[in-house]
Short mmCIF file of C-alpha atoms in Angstrom, two decimals:
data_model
loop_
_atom_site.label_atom_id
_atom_site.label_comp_id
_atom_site.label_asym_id
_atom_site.label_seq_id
_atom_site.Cartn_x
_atom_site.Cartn_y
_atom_site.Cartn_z
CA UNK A 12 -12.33 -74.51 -27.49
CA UNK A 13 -8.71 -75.19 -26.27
CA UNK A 14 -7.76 -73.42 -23.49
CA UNK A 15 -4.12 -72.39 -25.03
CA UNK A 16 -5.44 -69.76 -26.81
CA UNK A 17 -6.51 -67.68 -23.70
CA UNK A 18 -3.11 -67.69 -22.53
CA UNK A 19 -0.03 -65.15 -22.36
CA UNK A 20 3.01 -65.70 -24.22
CA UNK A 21 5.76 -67.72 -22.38
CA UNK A 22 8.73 -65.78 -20.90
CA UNK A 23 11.34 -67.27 -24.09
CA UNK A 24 8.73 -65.67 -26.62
CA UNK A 25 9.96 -62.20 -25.52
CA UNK A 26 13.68 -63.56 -25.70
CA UNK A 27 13.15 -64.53 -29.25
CA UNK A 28 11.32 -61.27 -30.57
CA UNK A 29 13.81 -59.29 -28.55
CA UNK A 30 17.00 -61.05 -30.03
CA UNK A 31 15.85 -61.02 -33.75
CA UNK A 32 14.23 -57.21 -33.22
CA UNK A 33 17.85 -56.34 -32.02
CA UNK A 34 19.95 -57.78 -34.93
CA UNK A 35 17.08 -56.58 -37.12
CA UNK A 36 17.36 -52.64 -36.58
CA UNK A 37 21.84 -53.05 -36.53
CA UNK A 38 21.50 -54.53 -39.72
CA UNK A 39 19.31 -51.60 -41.05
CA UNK A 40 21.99 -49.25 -38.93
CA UNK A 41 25.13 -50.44 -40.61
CA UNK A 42 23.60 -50.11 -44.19
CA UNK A 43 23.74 -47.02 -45.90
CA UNK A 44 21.69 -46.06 -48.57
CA UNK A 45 23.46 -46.49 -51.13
CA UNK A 46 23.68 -50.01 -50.40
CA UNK A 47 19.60 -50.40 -49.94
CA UNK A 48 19.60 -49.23 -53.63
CA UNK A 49 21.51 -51.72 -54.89
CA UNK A 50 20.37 -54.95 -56.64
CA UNK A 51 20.56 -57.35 -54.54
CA UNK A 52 22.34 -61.08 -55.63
CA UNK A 53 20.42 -64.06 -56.00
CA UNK A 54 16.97 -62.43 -55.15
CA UNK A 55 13.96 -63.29 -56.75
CA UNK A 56 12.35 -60.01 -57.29
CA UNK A 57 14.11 -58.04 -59.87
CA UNK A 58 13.89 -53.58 -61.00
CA UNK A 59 12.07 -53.45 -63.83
CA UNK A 60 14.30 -52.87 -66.86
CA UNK A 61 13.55 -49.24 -67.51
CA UNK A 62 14.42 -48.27 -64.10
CA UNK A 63 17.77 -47.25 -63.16
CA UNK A 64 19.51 -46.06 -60.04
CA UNK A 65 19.58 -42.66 -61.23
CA UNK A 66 15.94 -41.00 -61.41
CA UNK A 67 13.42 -43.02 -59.98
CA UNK A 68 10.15 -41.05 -59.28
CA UNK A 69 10.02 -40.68 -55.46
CA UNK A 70 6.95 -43.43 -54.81
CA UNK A 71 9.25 -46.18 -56.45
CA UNK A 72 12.25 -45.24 -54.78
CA UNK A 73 11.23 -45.16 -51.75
CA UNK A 74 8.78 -48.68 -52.68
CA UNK A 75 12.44 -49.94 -53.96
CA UNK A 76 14.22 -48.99 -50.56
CA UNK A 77 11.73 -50.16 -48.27
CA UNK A 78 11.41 -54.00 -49.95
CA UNK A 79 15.51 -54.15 -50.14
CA UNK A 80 15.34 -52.75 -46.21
CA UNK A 81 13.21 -55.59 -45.41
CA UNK A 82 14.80 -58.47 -47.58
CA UNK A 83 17.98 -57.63 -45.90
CA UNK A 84 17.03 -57.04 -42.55
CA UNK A 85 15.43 -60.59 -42.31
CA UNK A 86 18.96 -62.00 -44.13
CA UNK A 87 21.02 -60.71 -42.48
CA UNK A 88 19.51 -61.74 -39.00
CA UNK A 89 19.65 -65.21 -40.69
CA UNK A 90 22.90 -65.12 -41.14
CA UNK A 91 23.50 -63.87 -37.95
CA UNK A 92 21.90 -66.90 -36.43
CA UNK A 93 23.00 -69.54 -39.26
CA UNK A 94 26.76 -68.88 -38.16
CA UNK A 95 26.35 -70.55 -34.69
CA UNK A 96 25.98 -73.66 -36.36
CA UNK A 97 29.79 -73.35 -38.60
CA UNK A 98 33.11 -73.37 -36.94
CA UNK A 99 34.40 -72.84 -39.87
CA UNK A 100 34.73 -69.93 -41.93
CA UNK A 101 36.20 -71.21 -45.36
CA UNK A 102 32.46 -73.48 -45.78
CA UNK A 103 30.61 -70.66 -44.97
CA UNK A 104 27.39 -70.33 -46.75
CA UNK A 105 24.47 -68.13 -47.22
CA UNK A 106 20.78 -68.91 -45.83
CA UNK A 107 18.06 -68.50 -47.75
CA UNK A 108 15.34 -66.14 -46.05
CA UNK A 109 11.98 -65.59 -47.05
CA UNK A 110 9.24 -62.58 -45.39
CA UNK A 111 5.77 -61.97 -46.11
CA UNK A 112 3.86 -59.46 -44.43
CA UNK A 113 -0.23 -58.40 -44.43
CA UNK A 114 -2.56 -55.82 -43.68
CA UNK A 115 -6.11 -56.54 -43.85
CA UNK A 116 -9.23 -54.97 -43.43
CA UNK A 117 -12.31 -56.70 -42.95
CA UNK A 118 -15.25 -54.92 -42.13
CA UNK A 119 -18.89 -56.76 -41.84
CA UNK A 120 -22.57 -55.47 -40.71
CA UNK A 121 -21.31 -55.78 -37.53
CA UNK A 122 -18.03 -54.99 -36.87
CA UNK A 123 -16.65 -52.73 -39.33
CA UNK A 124 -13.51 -52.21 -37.34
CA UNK A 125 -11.81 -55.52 -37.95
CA UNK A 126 -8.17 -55.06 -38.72
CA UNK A 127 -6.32 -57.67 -39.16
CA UNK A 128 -1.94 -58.20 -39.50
CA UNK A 129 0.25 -60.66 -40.34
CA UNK A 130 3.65 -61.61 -40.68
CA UNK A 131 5.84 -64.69 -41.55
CA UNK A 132 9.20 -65.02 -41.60
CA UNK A 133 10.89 -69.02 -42.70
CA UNK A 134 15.03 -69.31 -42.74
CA UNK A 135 16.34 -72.02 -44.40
CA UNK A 136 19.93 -72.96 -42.47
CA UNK A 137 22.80 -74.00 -44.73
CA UNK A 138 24.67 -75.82 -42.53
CA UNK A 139 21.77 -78.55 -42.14
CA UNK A 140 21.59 -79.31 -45.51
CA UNK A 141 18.50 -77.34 -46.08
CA UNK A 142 16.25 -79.64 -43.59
CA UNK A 143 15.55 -77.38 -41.05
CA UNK A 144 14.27 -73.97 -41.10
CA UNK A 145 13.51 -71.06 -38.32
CA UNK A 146 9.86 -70.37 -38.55
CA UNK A 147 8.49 -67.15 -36.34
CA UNK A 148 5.20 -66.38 -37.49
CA UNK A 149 1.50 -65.51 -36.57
CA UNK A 150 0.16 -66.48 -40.17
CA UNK A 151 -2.54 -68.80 -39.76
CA UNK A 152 -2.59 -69.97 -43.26
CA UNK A 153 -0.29 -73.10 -41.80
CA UNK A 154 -2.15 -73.60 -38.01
CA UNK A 155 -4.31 -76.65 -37.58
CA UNK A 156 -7.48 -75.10 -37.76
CA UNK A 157 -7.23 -73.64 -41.32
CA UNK A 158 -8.05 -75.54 -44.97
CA UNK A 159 -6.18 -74.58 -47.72
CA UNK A 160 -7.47 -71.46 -49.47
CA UNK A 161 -9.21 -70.48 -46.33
CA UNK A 162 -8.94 -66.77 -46.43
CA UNK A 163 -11.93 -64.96 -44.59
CA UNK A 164 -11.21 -64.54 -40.62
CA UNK A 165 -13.99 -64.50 -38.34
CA UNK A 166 -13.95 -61.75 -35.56
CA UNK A 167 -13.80 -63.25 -32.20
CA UNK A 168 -12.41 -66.59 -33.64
CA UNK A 169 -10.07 -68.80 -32.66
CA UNK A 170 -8.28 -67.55 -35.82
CA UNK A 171 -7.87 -64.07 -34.37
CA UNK A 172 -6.84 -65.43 -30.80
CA UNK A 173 -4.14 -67.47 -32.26
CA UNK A 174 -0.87 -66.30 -30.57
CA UNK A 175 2.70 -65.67 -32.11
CA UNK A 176 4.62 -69.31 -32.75
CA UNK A 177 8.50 -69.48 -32.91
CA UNK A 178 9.00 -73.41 -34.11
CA UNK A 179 12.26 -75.31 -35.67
CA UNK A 180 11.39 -77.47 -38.60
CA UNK A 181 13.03 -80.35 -39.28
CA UNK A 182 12.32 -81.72 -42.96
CA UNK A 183 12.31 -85.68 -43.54
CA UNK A 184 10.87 -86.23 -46.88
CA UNK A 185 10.53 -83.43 -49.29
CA UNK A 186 9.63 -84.16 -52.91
CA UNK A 187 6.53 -83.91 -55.49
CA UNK A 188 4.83 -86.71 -54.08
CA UNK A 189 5.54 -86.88 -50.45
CA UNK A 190 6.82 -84.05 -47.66
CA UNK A 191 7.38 -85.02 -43.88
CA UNK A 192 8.46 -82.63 -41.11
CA UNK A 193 8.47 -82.23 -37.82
CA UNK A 194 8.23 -78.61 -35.56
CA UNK A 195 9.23 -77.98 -32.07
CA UNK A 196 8.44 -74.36 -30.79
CA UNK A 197 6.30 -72.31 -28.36
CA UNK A 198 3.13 -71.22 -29.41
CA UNK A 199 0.88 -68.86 -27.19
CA UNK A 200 3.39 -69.91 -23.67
CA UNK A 201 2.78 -73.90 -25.09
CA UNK A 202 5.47 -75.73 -25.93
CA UNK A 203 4.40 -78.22 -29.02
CA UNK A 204 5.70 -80.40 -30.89
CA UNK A 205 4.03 -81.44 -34.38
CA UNK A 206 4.63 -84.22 -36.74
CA UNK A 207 2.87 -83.79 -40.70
CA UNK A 208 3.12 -86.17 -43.40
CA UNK A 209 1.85 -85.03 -46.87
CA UNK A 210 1.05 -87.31 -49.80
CA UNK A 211 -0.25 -86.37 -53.22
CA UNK A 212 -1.84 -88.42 -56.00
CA UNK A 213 -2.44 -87.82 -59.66
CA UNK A 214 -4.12 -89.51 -61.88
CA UNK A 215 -4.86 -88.94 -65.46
CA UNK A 216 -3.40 -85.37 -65.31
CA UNK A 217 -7.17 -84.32 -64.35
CA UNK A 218 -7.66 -85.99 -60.65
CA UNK A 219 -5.26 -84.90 -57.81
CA UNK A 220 -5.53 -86.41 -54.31
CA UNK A 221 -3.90 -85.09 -50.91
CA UNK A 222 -3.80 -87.02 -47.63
CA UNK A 223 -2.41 -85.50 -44.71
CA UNK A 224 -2.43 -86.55 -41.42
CA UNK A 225 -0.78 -85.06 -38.47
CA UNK A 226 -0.09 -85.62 -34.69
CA UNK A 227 0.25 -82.63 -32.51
CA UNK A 228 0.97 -82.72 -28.37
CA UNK A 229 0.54 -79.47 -26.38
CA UNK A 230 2.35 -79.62 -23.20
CA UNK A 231 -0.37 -78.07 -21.43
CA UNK A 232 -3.13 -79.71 -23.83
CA UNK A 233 -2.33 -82.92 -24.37
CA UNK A 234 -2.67 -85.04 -27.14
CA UNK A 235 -4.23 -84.52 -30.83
CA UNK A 236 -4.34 -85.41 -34.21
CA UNK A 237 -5.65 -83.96 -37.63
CA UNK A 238 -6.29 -85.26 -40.82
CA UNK A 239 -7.00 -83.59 -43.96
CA UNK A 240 -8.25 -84.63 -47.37
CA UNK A 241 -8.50 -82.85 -50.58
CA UNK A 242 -9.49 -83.77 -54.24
CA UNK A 243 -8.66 -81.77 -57.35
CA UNK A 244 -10.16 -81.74 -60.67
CA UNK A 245 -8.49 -79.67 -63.60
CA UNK A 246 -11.54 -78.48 -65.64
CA UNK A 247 -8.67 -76.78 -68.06
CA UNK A 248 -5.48 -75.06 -68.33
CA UNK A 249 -6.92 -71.89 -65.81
CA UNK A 250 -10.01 -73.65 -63.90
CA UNK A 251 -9.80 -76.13 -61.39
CA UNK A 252 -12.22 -77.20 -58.83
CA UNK A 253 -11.37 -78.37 -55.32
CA UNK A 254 -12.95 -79.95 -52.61
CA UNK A 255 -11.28 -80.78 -49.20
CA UNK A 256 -12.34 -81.90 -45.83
CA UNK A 257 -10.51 -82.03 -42.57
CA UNK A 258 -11.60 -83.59 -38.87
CA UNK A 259 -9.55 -83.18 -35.83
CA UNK A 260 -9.48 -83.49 -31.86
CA UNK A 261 -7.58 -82.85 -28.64
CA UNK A 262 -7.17 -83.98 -25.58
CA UNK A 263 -8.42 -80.47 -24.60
CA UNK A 264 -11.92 -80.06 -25.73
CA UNK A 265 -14.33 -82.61 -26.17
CA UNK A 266 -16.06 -83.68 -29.47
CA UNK A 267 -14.21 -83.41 -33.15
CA UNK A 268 -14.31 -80.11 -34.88
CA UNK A 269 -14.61 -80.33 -39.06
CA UNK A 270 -15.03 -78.57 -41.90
CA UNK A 271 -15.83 -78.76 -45.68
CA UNK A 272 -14.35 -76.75 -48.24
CA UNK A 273 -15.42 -76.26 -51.81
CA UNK A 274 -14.04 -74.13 -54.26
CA UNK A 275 -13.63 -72.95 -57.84
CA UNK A 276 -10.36 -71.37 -58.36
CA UNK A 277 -9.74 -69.42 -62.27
CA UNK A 278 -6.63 -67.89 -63.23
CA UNK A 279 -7.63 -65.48 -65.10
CA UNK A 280 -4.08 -63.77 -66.02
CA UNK A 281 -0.57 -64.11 -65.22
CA UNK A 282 -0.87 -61.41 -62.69
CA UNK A 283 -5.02 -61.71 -61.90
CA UNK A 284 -6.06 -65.01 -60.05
CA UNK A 285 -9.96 -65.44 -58.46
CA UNK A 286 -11.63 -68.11 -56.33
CA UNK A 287 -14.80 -68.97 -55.45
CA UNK A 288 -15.23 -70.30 -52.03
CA UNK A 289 -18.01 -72.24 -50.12
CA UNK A 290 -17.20 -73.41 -46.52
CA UNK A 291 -18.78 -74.82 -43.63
CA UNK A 292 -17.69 -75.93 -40.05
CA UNK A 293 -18.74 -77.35 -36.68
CA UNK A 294 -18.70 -79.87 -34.43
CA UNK A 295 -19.53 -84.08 -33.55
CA UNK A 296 -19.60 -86.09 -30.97
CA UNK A 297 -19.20 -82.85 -28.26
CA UNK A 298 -21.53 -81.59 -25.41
CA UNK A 299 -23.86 -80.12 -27.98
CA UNK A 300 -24.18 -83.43 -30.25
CA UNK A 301 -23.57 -82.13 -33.87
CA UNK A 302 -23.73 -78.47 -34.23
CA UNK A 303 -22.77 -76.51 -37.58
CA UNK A 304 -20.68 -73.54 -36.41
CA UNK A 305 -20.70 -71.35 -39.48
CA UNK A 306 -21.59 -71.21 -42.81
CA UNK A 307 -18.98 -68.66 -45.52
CA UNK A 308 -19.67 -68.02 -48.93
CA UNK A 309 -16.50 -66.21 -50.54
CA UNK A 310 -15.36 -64.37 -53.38
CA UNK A 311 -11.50 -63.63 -53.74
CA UNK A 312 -10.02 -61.59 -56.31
CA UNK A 313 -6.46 -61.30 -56.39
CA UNK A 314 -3.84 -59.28 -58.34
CA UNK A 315 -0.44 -58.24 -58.63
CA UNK A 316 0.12 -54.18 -59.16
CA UNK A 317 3.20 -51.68 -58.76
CA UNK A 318 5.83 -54.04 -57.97
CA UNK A 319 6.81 -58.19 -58.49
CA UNK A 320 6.45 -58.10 -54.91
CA UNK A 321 3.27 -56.84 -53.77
CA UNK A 322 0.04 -58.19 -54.27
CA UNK A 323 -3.52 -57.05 -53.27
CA UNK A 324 -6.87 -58.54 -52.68
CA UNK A 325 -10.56 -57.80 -52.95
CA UNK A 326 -12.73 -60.85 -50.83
CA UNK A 327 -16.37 -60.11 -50.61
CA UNK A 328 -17.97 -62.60 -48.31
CA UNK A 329 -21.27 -63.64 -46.59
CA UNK A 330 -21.69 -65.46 -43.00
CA UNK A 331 -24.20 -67.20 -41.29
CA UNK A 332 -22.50 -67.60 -37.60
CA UNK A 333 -24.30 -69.81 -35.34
CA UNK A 334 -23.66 -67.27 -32.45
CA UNK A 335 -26.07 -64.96 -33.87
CA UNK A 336 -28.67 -67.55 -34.85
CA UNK A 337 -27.29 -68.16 -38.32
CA UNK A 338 -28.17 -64.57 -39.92
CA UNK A 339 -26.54 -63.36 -42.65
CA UNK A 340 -23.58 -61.23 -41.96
CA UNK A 341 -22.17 -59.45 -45.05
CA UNK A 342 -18.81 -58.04 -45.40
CA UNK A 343 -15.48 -57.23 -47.42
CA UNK A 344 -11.95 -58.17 -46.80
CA UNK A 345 -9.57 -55.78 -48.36
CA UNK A 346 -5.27 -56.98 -48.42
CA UNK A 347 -2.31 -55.95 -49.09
CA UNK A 348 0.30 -58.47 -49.06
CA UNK A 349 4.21 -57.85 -49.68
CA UNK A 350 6.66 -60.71 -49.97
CA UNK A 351 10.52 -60.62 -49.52
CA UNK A 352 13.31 -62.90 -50.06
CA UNK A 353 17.05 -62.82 -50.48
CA UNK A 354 19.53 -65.94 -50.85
#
């Protein structure tokens, strides 16, 4: 286990959390209500049509006010932090900001006071052409140690450790096929720096292929790379089945930690989406020889309800943890998810 995540944040963590908390709450000061009502441009969520601004039952109002609070909050900081970058005001333009936010809980036989949060918040700066963005986030769904469509969070994990991250990402290649980037933040006191390159195959319209490898230094850690690999296969229009794999190492633990991922993923609406999830993980070539960590059998049922916006999910699940000799350990994650973005 690396020993980053054991650490306290760095001292320019609090500086970044303190500046964009600050510009944050004046943003929400200097904007009346009447204002927060409003539609806002360019957004992708939109009232429904037999709304209006005049009698709105008191849940949606205040559902309506506390999305456009949030959307603008998070723009307006961006723009705040897009203008040191212009020296001139007659080519000013407008980032394009983007929030999601979670609230989780994930009880099991035995722990059933697992709560889990999370936030993410990406900023896409104007005056670089669109190829680099602010990242501050402590979403795991993008950290090394995930797979795609890895959704259940162990207690005690490395998952749950994983501190805030404040990164810079500069984009390279961006297009169906192929996406390069590189990040340069702070992640748990650790300044990183992390290079991905992301390649996709298709062949048929039936097989998909993704390669993706990735080289990662720690300045305390060291070293390390990652690769992952994932195969798709479009049973129809709504099923698909997926299978990926990914193997990496550090200069800060010994051995190479992997996992398998299989999954069967339905739509079975427009708003009403399910997968079913199979993965396993461990590690080779470490103190212990090869050792399976933890088996996690998954079923996640997600929907959209209320609002364009908000989305909920429903993720029974079964584990077999090595640290308690591989016995089954039942449980249930329950979400709510919201997601905001203004342009």
């Amino acid at each position: 286990m690396s020993k980053r995540l054991s650490k306290k944040p760095f001292p320019i963590f609090y500086a970044v959390i303190f500046i964009f908390t600050v510009t944050s709450f004046k943003t929400i000061a200097n904007n009346n209500s009447s204002e927060i009502s409003k539609k806002l441009p360019g957004r992708d969520y939109q009232a429904p049509a037999e709304e209006s601004d005049q009698g709105l039952p008191p849940s949606d109002d205040w559902m309506h006010s506390f999305h456009d609070t949030i959307s603008d909050s998070v723009y307006q900081s961006a723009v705040w932090f897009d203008g040191f970058f212009s020296h001139d005001d007659s080519q000013e333009q407008t980032p394009q900001t983007t929030a999601r936010i979670r609230l989780a809980w994930e009880p099991r036989s035995r722990d059933l006071a697992e709560f889990d949060t999370r936030f993410r918040v990406k900023v896409k700066l104007p005056h670089f052409k669109n190829k680099l963005d602010l990242i501050l986030s402590d979403d795991s769904d993008d950290e090394l140690s995930q797979l795609p469509l890895e959704t259940s969070i162990k207690a005690k994990s490395e998952i749950n450790d994983e501190p805030f991250a404040a990164a810079v990402r500069l984009i390279h290649t961006n297009t169906t096929e192929k996406f390069t980037d590189t990040r340069l933040g702070l992640s748990g006191g650790d300044i990183f720096l992390k290079t991905r390159h992301r390649t996709r195959y298709s062949w048929q319209d039936v097989h998909g292929f993704k390669i993706e490898p990735s080289v990662f230094y720690f300045l305390d850690d060291g070293l390390g790379a990652r690769l992952l690999l994932e195969y798709d296969y479009q049973l129809n229009k709504k099923e698909q089945f997926r299978i990926n794999y990914s193997i990496r190492g550090s200069e800060s633990y010994s051995g190479i930690r992997w996992k398998h991922g299989f999954y069967h993923l339905q739509q079975i609406a427009n708003d009403r989406a399910a997968v079913l999830g199979l993965l396993v993980e461990g590690e080779r070539n470490g103190e212990n020889g090869f050792l399976i960590d933890n088996y996690t059998l998954s079923y996640r049922y997600r929907f959209n309800a209320l609002r364009e916006w908000l989305f909920f999910d429903i993720e029974p699940f079964i584990e077999w943890p090595e640290e308690v000799d591989h016995k089954t350990t039942p449980g249930i994650a329950l979400r709510v998810e919201g997601y905001f973005s203004k342009k």
